[in-house]
Amino acid sequence: GQQLNQSPQSMFIQEGEDVSMNCTSSSIFNTWLWYKQDPGEGPVLLIALYKAGELTSNGRLTAQFGITRKDSFLNISASIPSDVGIYFCASGGGTSYGKLTFGQGTILTVHP
Amino acid sequence: GAGVSQSPSNKVTEKGKDVELRCDPISGHTALYWYRQSLGQGLEFLIYFQGNSAPDKSGLPSDRFSAERTGGSVSTLTIQRTQQEDSAVYLCASSGRQGARTEAFFGQGTRLTVV
């Protein structure tokens, strides 16, 4: 089945640093989504992207839909301790039509 | 309800017993997913329902796992003869299409502990 490669698997950063993570696929998708999961909670949608090349911001978060439609990245600027959690990418559309496929997640740890 | 609701939130069961986990999706959402997540790990896909189509069961780890979705709404994930390795958080998500937009929303999960 379709798979997403999400990297890095984990990150340990100092408060105030910027963070970047990405997802790649061998397939073309029409949708890229980014989620954050806090400990003990379900993942929550952060940013949704629907157009190749689209760049969208949500506060300190910025995500882009790659122009090849096979990748996406998420940047977090000026990280704070509450950014700790697991970040997941998800993609859909294309040949999967409607079904979303999730990456394995990036575990982010922020040291004060 | 306004969001995806899962019950119970926590379940402790003895090895060998059967368990049923319930998911109430967002009203009107045609797609429903079940995932399993071990502590601090990624999402393991289990099963996907889309409308009246045959479900995608490719992620179910063994024949002890089954799921159904009644009336295109509520879904139940059943684990028979539970084993200790079944201990995990089971997450449900639902999604619906609005034009070209497809976004999934997750429930809070059911934490299953097999002792």
mmCIF file of C-alpha atoms in Angstrom:
data_model
loop_
_atom_site.group_PDB
_atom_site.id
_atom_site.type_symbol
_atom_site.label_atom_id
_atom_site.label_comp_id
_atom_site.label_asym_id
_atom_site.label_seq_id
_atom_site.Cartn_x
_atom_site.Cartn_y
_atom_site.Cartn_z
ATOM 1 C CA GLY A 1 0.000 0.000 0.000
ATOM 2 C CA GLN A 2 0.915 3.652 -0.107
ATOM 3 C CA GLN A 3 3.435 4.751 2.495
ATOM 4 C CA LEU A 4 4.753 8.036 3.732
ATOM 5 C CA ASN A 5 8.310 8.569 4.890
ATOM 6 C CA GLN A 6 8.345 11.063 7.719
ATOM 7 C CA SER A 7 11.604 12.416 9.082
ATOM 8 C CA PRO A 8 13.217 12.853 11.424
ATOM 9 C CA GLN A 9 11.796 10.201 13.735
ATOM 10 C CA SER A 10 12.682 12.297 16.776
ATOM 11 C CA MET A 11 14.163 15.678 17.615
ATOM 12 C CA PHE A 12 15.657 17.130 20.780
ATOM 13 C CA ILE A 13 15.935 20.907 20.677
ATOM 14 C CA GLN A 14 16.395 23.886 22.956
ATOM 15 C CA GLU A 15 13.582 26.295 23.607
ATOM 16 C CA GLY A 16 13.678 29.117 21.059
ATOM 17 C CA GLU A 17 15.111 27.028 18.229
ATOM 18 C CA ASP A 18 13.334 26.517 14.938
ATOM 19 C CA VAL A 19 12.218 23.033 13.900
ATOM 20 C CA SER A 20 11.684 21.464 10.507
ATOM 21 C CA MET A 21 10.209 18.081 9.627
ATOM 22 C CA ASN A 22 9.045 16.604 6.356
ATOM 23 C CA CYS A 23 7.134 13.844 4.660
ATOM 24 C CA THR A 24 7.772 12.274 1.288
ATOM 25 C CA SER A 25 5.946 9.766 -0.836
ATOM 26 C CA SER A 26 6.455 7.924 -4.087
ATOM 27 C CA SER A 27 2.838 8.682 -5.007
ATOM 28 C CA ILE A 28 1.112 11.910 -5.941
ATOM 29 C CA PHE A 29 -1.442 13.244 -3.476
ATOM 30 C CA ASN A 30 -4.008 16.030 -3.514
ATOM 31 C CA THR A 31 -4.079 16.624 0.217
ATOM 32 C CA TRP A 32 -1.430 17.054 2.890
ATOM 33 C CA LEU A 33 -2.377 17.395 6.529
ATOM 34 C CA TRP A 34 -0.280 17.967 9.639
ATOM 35 C CA TYR A 35 -1.364 16.834 13.104
ATOM 36 C CA LYS A 36 0.008 17.203 16.626
ATOM 37 C CA GLN A 37 -0.588 14.710 19.398
ATOM 38 C CA ASP A 38 -0.131 15.743 23.015
ATOM 39 C CA PRO A 39 0.580 12.996 25.559
ATOM 40 C CA GLY A 40 -2.585 11.099 26.419
ATOM 41 C CA GLU A 41 -4.647 12.788 23.719
ATOM 42 C CA GLY A 42 -5.725 12.048 20.168
ATOM 43 C CA PRO A 43 -3.979 13.820 17.261
ATOM 44 C CA VAL A 44 -5.311 17.294 16.489
ATOM 45 C CA LEU A 45 -5.296 18.847 13.025
ATOM 46 C CA LEU A 46 -2.856 21.779 12.733
ATOM 47 C CA ILE A 47 -2.695 22.668 9.049
ATOM 48 C CA ALA A 48 -4.405 21.413 5.883
ATOM 49 C CA LEU A 49 -2.950 21.893 2.384
ATOM 50 C CA TYR A 50 -4.848 21.260 -0.844
ATOM 51 C CA LYS A 51 -2.843 22.890 -3.627
ATOM 52 C CA ALA A 52 0.627 22.137 -4.971
ATOM 53 C CA GLY A 53 3.018 24.864 -3.896
ATOM 54 C CA GLU A 54 0.614 26.131 -1.234
ATOM 55 C CA LEU A 55 2.309 27.683 1.794
ATOM 56 C CA THR A 56 0.136 28.068 4.884
ATOM 57 C CA SER A 57 0.852 29.463 8.335
ATOM 58 C CA ASN A 58 -0.869 28.930 11.646
ATOM 59 C CA GLY A 59 0.833 31.081 14.277
ATOM 60 C CA ARG A 60 4.422 29.861 14.616
ATOM 61 C CA LEU A 61 3.719 26.920 12.320
ATOM 62 C CA THR A 62 4.275 26.988 8.571
ATOM 63 C CA ALA A 63 3.610 24.124 6.186
ATOM 64 C CA GLN A 64 4.066 23.744 2.456
ATOM 65 C CA PHE A 65 2.609 21.384 -0.148
ATOM 66 C CA GLY A 66 5.495 20.430 -2.457
ATOM 67 C CA ILE A 67 5.175 21.361 -6.109
ATOM 68 C CA THR A 68 5.754 17.746 -7.135
ATOM 69 C CA ARG A 69 2.762 16.806 -4.913
ATOM 70 C CA LYS A 70 4.912 14.094 -3.365
ATOM 71 C CA ASP A 71 6.141 15.907 -0.287
ATOM 72 C CA SER A 72 5.363 18.417 2.416
ATOM 73 C CA PHE A 73 7.223 20.075 5.243
ATOM 74 C CA LEU A 74 6.262 21.608 8.575
ATOM 75 C CA ASN A 75 8.313 24.307 10.269
ATOM 76 C CA ILE A 76 7.916 25.500 13.844
ATOM 77 C CA SER A 77 9.604 28.775 14.676
ATOM 78 C CA ALA A 78 10.849 29.868 18.103
ATOM 79 C CA SER A 79 9.870 26.609 19.818
ATOM 80 C CA ILE A 80 8.387 26.628 23.317
ATOM 81 C CA PRO A 81 8.004 23.793 25.849
ATOM 82 C CA SER A 82 4.339 23.210 24.949
ATOM 83 C CA ASP A 83 5.391 22.279 21.400
ATOM 84 C CA VAL A 84 6.405 18.904 22.844
ATOM 85 C CA GLY A 85 4.486 16.026 21.303
ATOM 86 C CA ILE A 86 4.282 13.790 18.273
ATOM 87 C CA TYR A 87 3.725 15.403 14.887
ATOM 88 C CA PHE A 88 2.112 13.391 12.110
ATOM 89 C CA CYS A 89 1.758 14.101 8.431
ATOM 90 C CA ALA A 90 -1.099 12.620 6.428
ATOM 91 C CA SER A 91 -1.871 12.610 2.755
ATOM 92 C CA GLY A 92 -4.798 11.633 0.621
ATOM 93 C CA GLY A 93 -6.481 11.953 -2.736
ATOM 94 C CA GLY A 94 -4.688 10.848 -5.852
ATOM 95 C CA THR A 95 -5.184 7.146 -6.457
ATOM 96 C CA SER A 96 -6.206 6.547 -2.841
ATOM 97 C CA TYR A 97 -9.301 8.720 -3.347
ATOM 98 C CA GLY A 98 -10.542 9.745 0.054
ATOM 99 C CA LYS A 99 -8.408 7.441 2.192
ATOM 100 C CA LEU A 100 -5.778 9.224 4.255
ATOM 101 C CA THR A 101 -2.391 7.656 4.883
ATOM 102 C CA PHE A 102 -0.408 8.724 7.964
ATOM 103 C CA GLY A 103 3.319 9.028 8.497
ATOM 104 C CA GLN A 104 5.012 7.374 11.452
ATOM 105 C CA GLY A 105 5.392 10.611 13.336
ATOM 106 C CA THR A 106 8.158 12.895 14.591
ATOM 107 C CA ILE A 107 8.645 12.958 18.359
ATOM 108 C CA LEU A 108 9.601 16.469 19.428
ATOM 109 C CA THR A 109 11.254 17.203 22.765
ATOM 110 C CA VAL A 110 11.927 20.813 23.748
ATOM 111 C CA HIS A 111 14.387 21.525 26.553
ATOM 112 C CA PRO A 112 13.703 24.728 28.500
ATOM 113 C CA GLY B 1 -21.911 15.200 18.903
ATOM 114 C CA ALA B 2 -19.407 17.812 17.896
ATOM 115 C CA GLY B 3 -16.410 15.484 17.765
ATOM 116 C CA VAL B 4 -15.395 11.840 17.523
ATOM 117 C CA SER B 5 -16.331 9.997 20.704
ATOM 118 C CA GLN B 6 -14.713 6.778 21.864
ATOM 119 C CA SER B 7 -15.700 4.518 24.722
ATOM 120 C CA PRO B 8 -14.552 3.349 27.105
ATOM 121 C CA SER B 9 -11.647 5.725 27.642
ATOM 122 C CA ASN B 10 -9.799 3.045 29.599
ATOM 123 C CA LYS B 11 -10.229 -0.709 29.659
ATOM 124 C CA VAL B 12 -8.379 -3.264 31.727
ATOM 125 C CA THR B 13 -9.058 -6.863 30.831
ATOM 126 C CA GLU B 14 -7.688 -10.263 31.645
ATOM 127 C CA LYS B 15 -5.698 -12.178 29.080
ATOM 128 C CA GLY B 16 -7.980 -14.394 27.019
ATOM 129 C CA LYS B 17 -11.102 -12.257 27.413
ATOM 130 C CA ASP B 18 -12.864 -10.524 24.515
ATOM 131 C CA VAL B 19 -13.202 -6.727 24.394
ATOM 132 C CA GLU B 20 -15.294 -4.326 22.366
ATOM 133 C CA LEU B 21 -14.248 -0.752 21.690
ATOM 134 C CA ARG B 22 -16.742 1.760 20.391
ATOM 135 C CA CYS B 23 -16.391 4.778 18.123
ATOM 136 C CA ASP B 24 -19.044 7.398 17.404
ATOM 137 C CA PRO B 25 -17.859 9.422 14.408
ATOM 138 C CA ILE B 26 -18.753 12.993 13.546
ATOM 139 C CA SER B 27 -22.256 13.085 12.125
ATOM 140 C CA GLY B 28 -22.240 12.922 8.335
ATOM 141 C CA HIS B 29 -18.689 11.657 8.003
ATOM 142 C CA THR B 30 -18.574 8.784 5.558
ATOM 143 C CA ALA B 31 -15.053 7.551 6.323
ATOM 144 C CA LEU B 32 -13.927 5.947 9.576
ATOM 145 C CA TYR B 33 -10.470 4.695 10.580
ATOM 146 C CA TRP B 34 -9.139 2.591 13.430
ATOM 147 C CA TYR B 35 -5.497 2.901 14.470
ATOM 148 C CA ARG B 36 -3.427 1.329 17.200
ATOM 149 C CA GLN B 37 -0.668 3.195 19.001
ATOM 150 C CA SER B 38 1.873 1.803 21.425
ATOM 151 C CA LEU B 39 3.316 4.165 24.029
ATOM 152 C CA GLY B 40 5.239 6.989 22.356
ATOM 153 C CA GLN B 41 5.050 5.307 18.968
ATOM 154 C CA GLY B 42 3.457 6.021 15.613
ATOM 155 C CA LEU B 43 0.022 5.132 14.312
ATOM 156 C CA GLU B 44 -0.522 1.559 13.171
ATOM 157 C CA PHE B 45 -3.348 1.397 10.628
ATOM 158 C CA LEU B 46 -5.940 -1.270 11.385
ATOM 159 C CA ILE B 47 -9.042 -0.794 9.238
ATOM 160 C CA TYR B 48 -10.781 1.808 7.037
ATOM 161 C CA PHE B 49 -14.495 2.137 6.265
ATOM 162 C CA GLN B 50 -15.749 4.351 3.439
ATOM 163 C CA GLY B 51 -19.494 4.634 2.933
ATOM 164 C CA ASN B 52 -21.029 1.395 1.732
ATOM 165 C CA SER B 53 -17.801 0.102 0.193
ATOM 166 C CA ALA B 54 -16.095 -3.027 1.451
ATOM 167 C CA PRO B 55 -13.772 -2.038 4.306
ATOM 168 C CA ASP B 56 -10.002 -2.040 3.902
ATOM 169 C CA LYS B 57 -8.966 -4.609 6.511
ATOM 170 C CA SER B 58 -5.357 -4.832 5.406
ATOM 171 C CA GLY B 59 -4.006 -3.569 8.725
ATOM 172 C CA LEU B 60 -5.711 -6.010 11.092
ATOM 173 C CA PRO B 61 -2.854 -7.907 12.780
ATOM 174 C CA SER B 62 -4.635 -11.243 13.213
ATOM 175 C CA ASP B 63 -8.010 -12.937 12.882
ATOM 176 C CA ARG B 64 -8.643 -12.111 16.556
ATOM 177 C CA PHE B 65 -9.323 -8.554 15.429
ATOM 178 C CA SER B 66 -12.537 -7.557 13.676
ATOM 179 C CA ALA B 67 -14.526 -4.390 13.195
ATOM 180 C CA GLU B 68 -17.911 -3.448 11.920
ATOM 181 C CA ARG B 69 -19.715 -0.253 11.179
ATOM 182 C CA THR B 70 -23.465 -0.310 11.568
ATOM 183 C CA GLY B 71 -25.656 1.954 9.469
ATOM 184 C CA GLY B 72 -22.652 3.854 8.233
ATOM 185 C CA SER B 73 -22.195 5.474 11.632
ATOM 186 C CA VAL B 74 -21.065 3.836 14.876
ATOM 187 C CA SER B 75 -18.178 1.389 14.675
ATOM 188 C CA THR B 76 -17.113 -1.375 17.026
ATOM 189 C CA LEU B 77 -13.625 -2.882 17.128
ATOM 190 C CA THR B 78 -13.619 -6.345 18.691
ATOM 191 C CA ILE B 79 -10.544 -8.135 19.953
ATOM 192 C CA GLN B 80 -11.078 -11.777 20.820
ATOM 193 C CA ARG B 81 -8.931 -13.782 23.226
ATOM 194 C CA THR B 82 -6.870 -10.741 24.155
ATOM 195 C CA GLN B 83 -3.116 -11.067 24.564
ATOM 196 C CA GLN B 84 -0.712 -8.837 26.484
ATOM 197 C CA GLU B 85 0.748 -7.529 23.224
ATOM 198 C CA ASP B 86 -2.692 -6.101 22.413
ATOM 199 C CA SER B 87 -2.146 -3.496 25.143
ATOM 200 C CA ALA B 88 -2.105 -0.112 23.417
ATOM 201 C CA VAL B 89 -4.183 2.974 22.739
ATOM 202 C CA TYR B 90 -6.798 2.402 20.064
ATOM 203 C CA LEU B 91 -7.669 5.560 18.146
ATOM 204 C CA CYS B 92 -10.634 6.167 15.912
ATOM 205 C CA ALA B 93 -10.884 8.930 13.317
ATOM 206 C CA SER B 94 -13.583 10.019 10.929
ATOM 207 C CA SER B 95 -13.486 12.187 7.857
ATOM 208 C CA GLY B 96 -15.846 13.665 5.341
ATOM 209 C CA ARG B 97 -15.438 15.387 2.027
ATOM 210 C CA GLN B 98 -16.387 19.012 1.452
ATOM 211 C CA GLY B 99 -15.653 19.583 -2.189
ATOM 212 C CA ALA B 100 -11.992 18.694 -2.654
ATOM 213 C CA ARG B 101 -11.256 18.868 1.074
ATOM 214 C CA THR B 102 -10.751 15.754 3.180
ATOM 215 C CA GLU B 103 -9.795 16.179 6.813
ATOM 216 C CA ALA B 104 -9.787 13.513 9.504
ATOM 217 C CA PHE B 105 -10.599 14.136 13.143
ATOM 218 C CA PHE B 106 -9.565 11.842 15.958
ATOM 219 C CA GLY B 107 -11.216 10.710 19.140
ATOM 220 C CA GLN B 108 -9.392 10.669 22.468
ATOM 221 C CA GLY B 109 -8.676 6.977 22.171
ATOM 222 C CA THR B 110 -9.287 3.904 24.322
ATOM 223 C CA ARG B 111 -6.346 2.778 26.414
ATOM 224 C CA LEU B 112 -6.463 -1.010 26.572
ATOM 225 C CA THR B 113 -4.443 -2.877 29.173
ATOM 226 C CA VAL B 114 -4.350 -6.659 29.091
ATOM 227 C CA VAL B 115 -3.174 -8.198 32.344
#
